[in-house]
Coordinates of C-alpha atoms and ligand atoms in Angstrom, one line a residue:
M215 CA 7.4 -34.4 16.2
K216 CA 10.3 -32.4 15.0
I217 CA 10.0 -28.8 13.8
L218 CA 12.7 -26.4 12.5
V219 CA 12.5 -22.9 13.8
T220 CA 14.7 -20.5 11.8
G221 CA 15.6 -17.4 13.7
G222 CA 14.7 -19.3 16.8
T223 CA 16.9 -17.2 19.1
G224 CA 15.2 -14.0 17.9
Y225 CA 12.4 -12.1 19.6
I226 CA 9.3 -13.9 18.2
G227 CA 11.3 -17.1 17.4
S228 CA 12.4 -17.7 21.0
H229 CA 8.9 -17.2 22.4
T230 CA 7.6 -19.7 19.8
V231 CA 10.2 -22.3 20.6
V232 CA 9.1 -22.2 24.2
E233 CA 5.4 -22.7 23.3
L234 CA 6.3 -25.5 20.8
Q235 CA 8.4 -27.3 23.5
Q236 CA 5.6 -26.9 26.1
Q237 CA 3.2 -28.5 23.6
G238 CA 5.5 -31.5 23.2
F239 CA 7.3 -30.7 19.9
E240 CA 10.9 -31.4 19.4
V241 CA 12.6 -28.1 18.2
V242 CA 15.7 -27.6 16.1
I243 CA 16.8 -24.0 15.9
V244 CA 18.9 -22.5 13.0
D245 CA 20.1 -19.0 13.5
N246 CA 23.2 -17.1 12.4
L247 CA 23.0 -14.9 15.5
S248 CA 23.2 -11.7 13.3
N249 CA 20.6 -10.1 15.6
S250 CA 20.5 -12.4 18.6
Q251 CA 22.7 -14.1 21.1
A252 CA 23.6 -17.7 21.9
W253 CA 22.7 -17.6 25.6
I254 CA 19.0 -17.3 24.5
V255 CA 19.2 -21.1 23.9
D256 CA 20.0 -21.6 27.6
A257 CA 17.3 -19.2 28.6
I258 CA 14.8 -21.2 26.6
A259 CA 16.1 -24.4 28.4
Q260 CA 15.7 -22.7 31.7
I261 CA 12.0 -22.0 31.0
T262 CA 11.0 -25.3 29.5
G263 CA 13.6 -27.7 31.0
I264 CA 14.5 -28.9 27.5
K265 CA 17.6 -27.6 25.6
P266 CA 16.7 -27.2 21.9
H267 CA 19.2 -28.5 19.3
F268 CA 20.9 -25.4 17.9
E269 CA 22.9 -24.9 14.7
Q270 CA 24.6 -21.6 13.9
F271 CA 24.8 -20.9 10.2
D272 CA 23.4 -18.6 7.5
L273 CA 20.3 -19.9 5.6
A274 CA 21.3 -17.7 2.7
D275 CA 24.1 -20.3 2.2
R276 CA 22.5 -22.8 -0.2
A277 CA 25.0 -25.6 0.4
L278 CA 24.8 -25.3 4.2
T279 CA 21.0 -25.3 4.1
A280 CA 20.9 -28.3 1.8
D281 CA 23.3 -30.2 4.1
F282 CA 21.2 -29.3 7.2
F283 CA 18.0 -30.6 5.6
R284 CA 19.8 -33.9 4.5
R285 CA 20.8 -34.4 8.1
H286 CA 17.4 -33.6 9.5
N287 CA 15.2 -35.5 7.0
D288 CA 12.6 -36.3 9.7
L289 CA 11.3 -32.7 10.0
K290 CA 7.5 -32.4 10.0
G291 CA 7.5 -28.6 9.4
V292 CA 9.4 -25.4 9.3
I293 CA 8.6 -22.1 11.0
H294 CA 10.6 -19.5 9.1
F295 CA 11.4 -16.3 11.2
A296 CA 15.0 -15.7 10.2
A297 CA 15.0 -12.3 8.3
Y298 CA 16.2 -8.8 8.5
K299 CA 13.4 -6.5 9.8
A300 CA 14.5 -2.9 10.2
V301 CA 12.5 -0.7 7.9
G302 CA 14.9 2.2 7.8
E303 CA 18.0 0.1 7.3
S304 CA 16.2 -1.6 4.3
V305 CA 15.9 1.7 2.6
E306 CA 19.6 2.3 3.0
K307 CA 20.7 -1.3 2.1
P308 CA 17.9 -2.7 -0.2
L309 CA 20.1 -5.4 -1.8
M310 CA 21.2 -6.7 1.6
Y311 CA 17.5 -7.1 2.5
Y312 CA 16.5 -8.7 -0.8
R313 CA 19.4 -11.1 -0.8
N314 CA 19.1 -12.2 2.9
N315 CA 15.3 -12.4 3.1
L316 CA 14.6 -13.9 -0.3
V317 CA 17.6 -16.2 -0.9
S318 CA 17.1 -17.8 2.5
L319 CA 13.4 -18.5 1.8
M320 CA 14.3 -20.0 -1.6
N321 CA 17.0 -22.2 -0.1
I322 CA 14.5 -23.4 2.5
L323 CA 11.7 -24.2 0.0
E324 CA 14.2 -26.0 -2.3
S325 CA 15.4 -28.1 0.6
M326 CA 11.9 -28.8 1.9
A327 CA 10.9 -30.1 -1.6
A328 CA 14.1 -32.2 -1.9
N329 CA 13.6 -33.9 1.5
G330 CA 9.9 -34.3 1.6
V331 CA 9.3 -31.7 4.4
P332 CA 5.7 -30.6 3.6
N333 CA 4.8 -27.7 5.9
L334 CA 5.9 -24.1 6.2
V335 CA 4.7 -21.4 8.5
F336 CA 6.0 -18.0 7.2
S337 CA 6.5 -14.9 9.3
S338 CA 4.7 -12.1 7.4
S339 CA 3.5 -8.7 8.4
C340 CA 0.5 -6.3 8.3
T341 CA 2.9 -4.0 6.4
V342 CA 1.6 -5.7 3.2
Y343 CA -1.7 -3.8 3.7
G344 CA 0.0 -0.4 3.7
Q345 CA -2.7 2.2 4.8
P346 CA -5.8 0.1 4.3
D347 CA -8.9 1.6 2.7
E348 CA -11.1 -0.1 5.3
L349 CA -10.6 -0.7 9.0
P350 CA -10.3 -3.1 10.6
V351 CA -8.3 -4.8 7.9
S352 CA -9.1 -8.4 7.0
E353 CA -7.1 -10.9 5.0
K354 CA -9.2 -10.0 1.9
A355 CA -7.9 -6.4 1.8
P356 CA -5.7 -5.7 -1.2
I357 CA -1.9 -5.7 -1.0
K358 CA -0.7 -2.2 -1.4
K359 CA 2.6 -1.2 -3.0
A360 CA 5.3 -1.7 -0.3
E361 CA 6.6 1.4 1.5
S362 CA 10.1 -0.1 2.0
P363 CA 12.3 -2.8 0.7
Y364 CA 11.7 -4.7 3.9
G365 CA 7.9 -4.6 3.3
N366 CA 8.5 -5.6 -0.3
T367 CA 10.5 -8.7 0.9
K368 CA 7.4 -9.8 2.8
Q369 CA 5.2 -9.3 -0.3
I370 CA 7.6 -11.1 -2.7
S371 CA 8.1 -13.9 -0.2
E372 CA 4.4 -14.6 -0.1
E373 CA 4.4 -14.7 -3.9
I374 CA 7.5 -17.0 -4.0
I375 CA 5.7 -19.4 -1.6
Q376 CA 2.5 -19.4 -3.6
D377 CA 4.3 -20.0 -6.9
T378 CA 6.3 -22.8 -5.4
L379 CA 3.2 -24.5 -3.9
H380 CA 1.4 -24.2 -7.2
A381 CA 4.2 -26.2 -8.9
D382 CA 4.7 -28.7 -6.1
K383 CA 1.4 -30.1 -4.7
R384 CA 3.2 -31.8 -1.8
L385 CA 3.9 -28.5 -0.1
N386 CA 1.6 -26.4 2.2
A387 CA 2.2 -23.0 3.7
I388 CA 0.5 -20.6 6.2
A389 CA 1.5 -17.0 6.1
L390 CA 0.9 -15.3 9.5
R391 CA 0.6 -11.5 9.1
Y392 CA 1.7 -10.0 12.4
F393 CA 0.4 -6.6 13.6
N394 CA 2.7 -5.1 16.4
P395 CA 4.1 -7.7 18.7
I396 CA 5.3 -6.3 22.0
G397 CA 5.9 -7.6 25.6
A398 CA 7.9 -10.5 26.9
H399 CA 7.7 -14.0 28.5
D400 CA 6.3 -14.0 32.0
S401 CA 9.6 -15.5 33.3
A402 CA 11.5 -12.4 32.1
L403 CA 14.2 -14.8 30.8
I404 CA 13.5 -13.9 27.1
G405 CA 12.2 -10.8 25.5
E406 CA 12.9 -8.2 22.8
L407 CA 16.7 -7.4 22.6
P408 CA 17.4 -4.8 20.0
L409 CA 20.9 -4.2 18.9
G410 CA 21.9 -0.6 19.5
V411 CA 19.3 2.2 19.4
P412 CA 15.8 0.6 19.2
N413 CA 13.6 1.5 16.2
N414 CA 10.4 0.2 17.8
L415 CA 8.2 2.0 20.3
V416 CA 8.1 -0.3 23.3
P417 CA 11.8 -1.1 23.6
Y418 CA 12.5 2.6 23.2
I419 CA 10.0 3.3 26.1
T420 CA 11.6 0.7 28.4
Q421 CA 15.2 1.7 27.6
T422 CA 14.2 5.4 28.3
A423 CA 12.6 4.4 31.6
I424 CA 15.6 2.5 32.7
G425 CA 17.9 5.4 31.9
L426 CA 19.6 4.2 28.7
R427 CA 18.0 6.9 26.5
P428 CA 17.4 10.5 27.6
H429 CA 13.9 10.7 26.2
L430 CA 11.4 9.1 23.8
N431 CA 10.5 10.9 20.6
V432 CA 6.8 10.6 19.8
F433 CA 6.7 10.8 16.0
G434 CA 3.8 13.2 15.3
S435 CA 0.6 14.3 17.1
D436 CA -1.2 15.7 14.1
Y437 CA -2.6 12.5 12.6
N438 CA -6.4 12.2 12.1
T439 CA -6.8 10.0 15.2
P440 CA -8.3 10.6 18.7
D441 CA -5.0 11.5 20.4
G442 CA -3.3 12.7 17.2
T443 CA -0.7 9.8 17.2
P444 CA -0.7 6.8 14.8
I445 CA -2.8 3.8 15.8
R446 CA -1.5 0.3 15.8
D447 CA -2.8 -3.1 16.9
Y448 CA -0.3 -4.2 19.7
I449 CA -0.3 -7.9 20.4
H450 CA 1.4 -9.8 23.2
V451 CA 4.3 -11.8 21.8
V452 CA 3.2 -14.9 23.8
D453 CA -0.3 -14.8 22.2
L454 CA 1.5 -14.4 18.8
A455 CA 3.8 -17.4 19.6
Q456 CA 0.9 -19.6 20.5
A457 CA -0.8 -18.9 17.1
H458 CA 2.3 -20.5 15.5
V459 CA 1.8 -23.7 17.4
V460 CA -1.9 -23.7 16.4
A461 CA -0.9 -23.2 12.7
V462 CA 1.7 -26.0 12.8
K463 CA -0.8 -28.4 14.3
R464 CA -3.4 -27.4 11.6
M465 CA -1.0 -28.3 8.9
I466 CA 0.3 -31.5 10.4
E467 CA -3.3 -32.7 11.2
G468 CA -4.4 -32.0 7.6
R469 CA -7.0 -29.4 8.5
M470 CA -6.0 -26.8 6.0
K471 CA -8.7 -25.6 3.6
A472 CA -6.2 -24.8 0.8
S473 CA -2.5 -25.4 0.3
F474 CA -1.8 -21.7 1.0
E475 CA -3.6 -19.9 3.8
V476 CA -3.2 -16.4 5.3
F477 CA -4.1 -15.3 8.8
N478 CA -4.0 -11.9 10.6
L479 CA -2.5 -12.0 14.0
G480 CA -3.8 -9.1 16.0
T481 CA -6.1 -8.3 18.8
G482 CA -8.6 -6.3 16.8
T483 CA -8.1 -3.2 19.0
G484 CA -6.1 -0.2 18.0
N485 CA -4.1 2.1 20.4
G486 CA -2.3 5.4 19.9
V487 CA 1.3 6.0 21.0
L488 CA 0.1 8.1 24.0
E489 CA -2.2 5.2 25.1
V490 CA 0.8 2.9 25.1
I491 CA 2.8 5.4 27.1
N492 CA -0.1 5.9 29.6
S493 CA -0.3 2.1 30.0
F494 CA 3.4 1.9 30.6
E495 CA 3.4 4.7 33.2
R496 CA 0.4 3.1 35.0
V497 CA 1.9 -0.4 35.3
S498 CA 5.5 0.7 36.0
G499 CA 4.8 3.7 38.2
V500 CA 7.6 5.4 36.2
K501 CA 7.0 8.8 34.7
L502 CA 8.3 8.7 31.1
N503 CA 10.3 11.5 29.6
Y504 CA 9.0 12.0 26.1
K505 CA 8.8 14.8 23.5
I506 CA 6.4 15.2 20.6
V507 CA 8.4 15.7 17.5
G508 CA 7.7 15.6 13.7
R509 CA 6.3 12.6 11.9
R510 CA 8.6 9.6 10.9
A511 CA 8.8 9.0 7.2
G512 CA 6.8 6.0 6.0
D513 CA 4.5 5.7 9.1
V514 CA 0.9 4.8 8.2
E515 CA -1.8 6.7 10.1
K516 CA -3.8 3.8 11.5
V517 CA -4.0 0.1 11.1
W518 CA -5.6 -2.6 13.2
A519 CA -6.7 -6.1 12.5
D520 CA -9.9 -7.9 11.8
P521 CA -8.9 -11.1 13.6
S522 CA -12.2 -12.9 13.1
W523 CA -11.0 -15.3 10.4
S524 CA -8.0 -16.3 12.6
N525 CA -10.3 -16.6 15.6
Q526 CA -12.8 -18.7 13.7
E527 CA -10.5 -20.9 11.6
L528 CA -7.5 -21.3 13.9
G529 CA -9.6 -21.4 17.1
W530 CA -7.1 -18.9 18.5
K531 CA -7.6 -15.5 20.1
A532 CA -5.2 -13.0 21.5
K533 CA -6.0 -12.9 25.3
R534 CA -3.5 -10.5 26.9
S535 CA -4.3 -6.8 27.6
L536 CA -2.2 -3.8 26.7
D537 CA -1.3 -3.4 30.4
E538 CA -0.1 -7.0 30.5
M539 CA 2.0 -6.3 27.4
T540 CA 3.7 -3.2 28.8
A541 CA 4.1 -4.7 32.3
S542 CA 5.9 -7.8 30.9
A543 CA 8.1 -5.6 28.6
W544 CA 9.1 -3.6 31.7
K545 CA 9.8 -6.7 33.8
W546 CA 12.0 -8.1 31.1
E547 CA 13.9 -4.8 30.6
Q548 CA 14.7 -4.6 34.3
A549 CA 15.6 -8.3 34.7
Y550 CA 17.8 -8.3 31.6
R551 CA 19.7 -5.1 32.7
A552 CA 20.2 -6.5 36.2
R553 CA 21.6 -9.8 34.9
A554 CA 23.8 -7.9 32.4
K555 CA 25.3 -5.8 35.2
E556 CA 26.0 -8.9 37.3
T557 CA 27.7 -10.8 34.4
N558 CA 29.2 -7.7 32.8
Q559 CA 27.5 -8.6 29.5
Ligands
UDP34 N1 7.0 5.5 17.5 C1 7.4 6.7 18.2 N2 8.6 6.8 18.7 C2 9.6 5.8 18.6 C3 9.3 4.6 17.9 C4 8.0 4.5 17.4 O1 6.6 7.6 18.4 O2 10.7 6.0 19.0 C5 5.7 5.3 17.0 C6 5.6 5.2 15.5 O3 5.5 6.4 14.9 C7 4.3 4.3 15.3 C8 4.3 3.5 16.6 O4 5.2 4.1 17.5 O5 3.2 5.1 15.3 C9 4.8 2.1 16.4 O6 6.0 2.1 15.8 P1 7.0 0.8 15.7 O7 8.2 1.2 15.0 O8 7.1 0.1 17.0 O9 6.1 -0.2 14.8 P2 5.6 0.0 13.2 O10 4.1 0.1 13.4 O11 6.2 1.2 12.7 O12 6.0 -1.3 12.6

């Protein structure tokens, strides 16, 4: 059974390709490598023993996307990860974000309809909830006005998908709203690979610990939370990847309750920044150099998931602990830097 994974050489995409292949799916990756590297296809093959078919092009190109779908008209579904994802950059370059994230989605939906590919899993985010009025946040919580163009692309994308499904009854979609994915595959052959200075907490921690950054800035300790830092629901990327396989099977096996479904992907537990640092120090034995500085603009105070609907409906549950997340992130950082040194990457 053939599945297209867009953005399949990216962080979450690559972990999902591995899980799909290990569950017997044939995977085709499309990625323009704007934020990833071609060797990740080989790393996936090293883990699973199967090299996924890979095509490098930009899904924002309508003609190339249409041509791809004509050549792969036996696809059973699409998992669409390919998108820009840096909140700060989206504030600086909003049109770049709207064009890339929305045009690629429209091209994919158009080609799915034209070629009878019925099933889409869409990579969404808990950012659509903003600062929720009630915690934990369930899928029924209202969508808040987006804090950034990036967040807005996720909200608009969900609307584009729903309108398209309304007009074309052959199509189905599941939007998966991710909380904070961290960690890496046990093999340490794939993991998070930010270009330049990381924006996210865990790659910043591991790059500081390995000596690439002098210290970590902790953005604010005056929030109304137990340790004063913002609270997030960190989820192991492999748990997250496995949820995509479950969602694809649900669609293919005709078990959806409506043509559009939404699921939260989180653990249901929130942790402050200092708790993540403590976990990292405990599992790595490395003392982290960090400084508490002012708040980062746009950060919400606290958000964690109510995953009960996903647990019940998907029969999926995040299993891995915070210590397993930070340990795997550290193992990956060390392995990647050692390999890069050997090969002068
Ligand atoms: N954070 C931090 N220092 C950093 C990066 C992040 O203190 O260098 C904090 C950030 O303020 C937030 C948490 O770590 O409370 C998670 O941030 P991240 O960017 O990883 O994910 P977000 O929840 O913003 O999508």
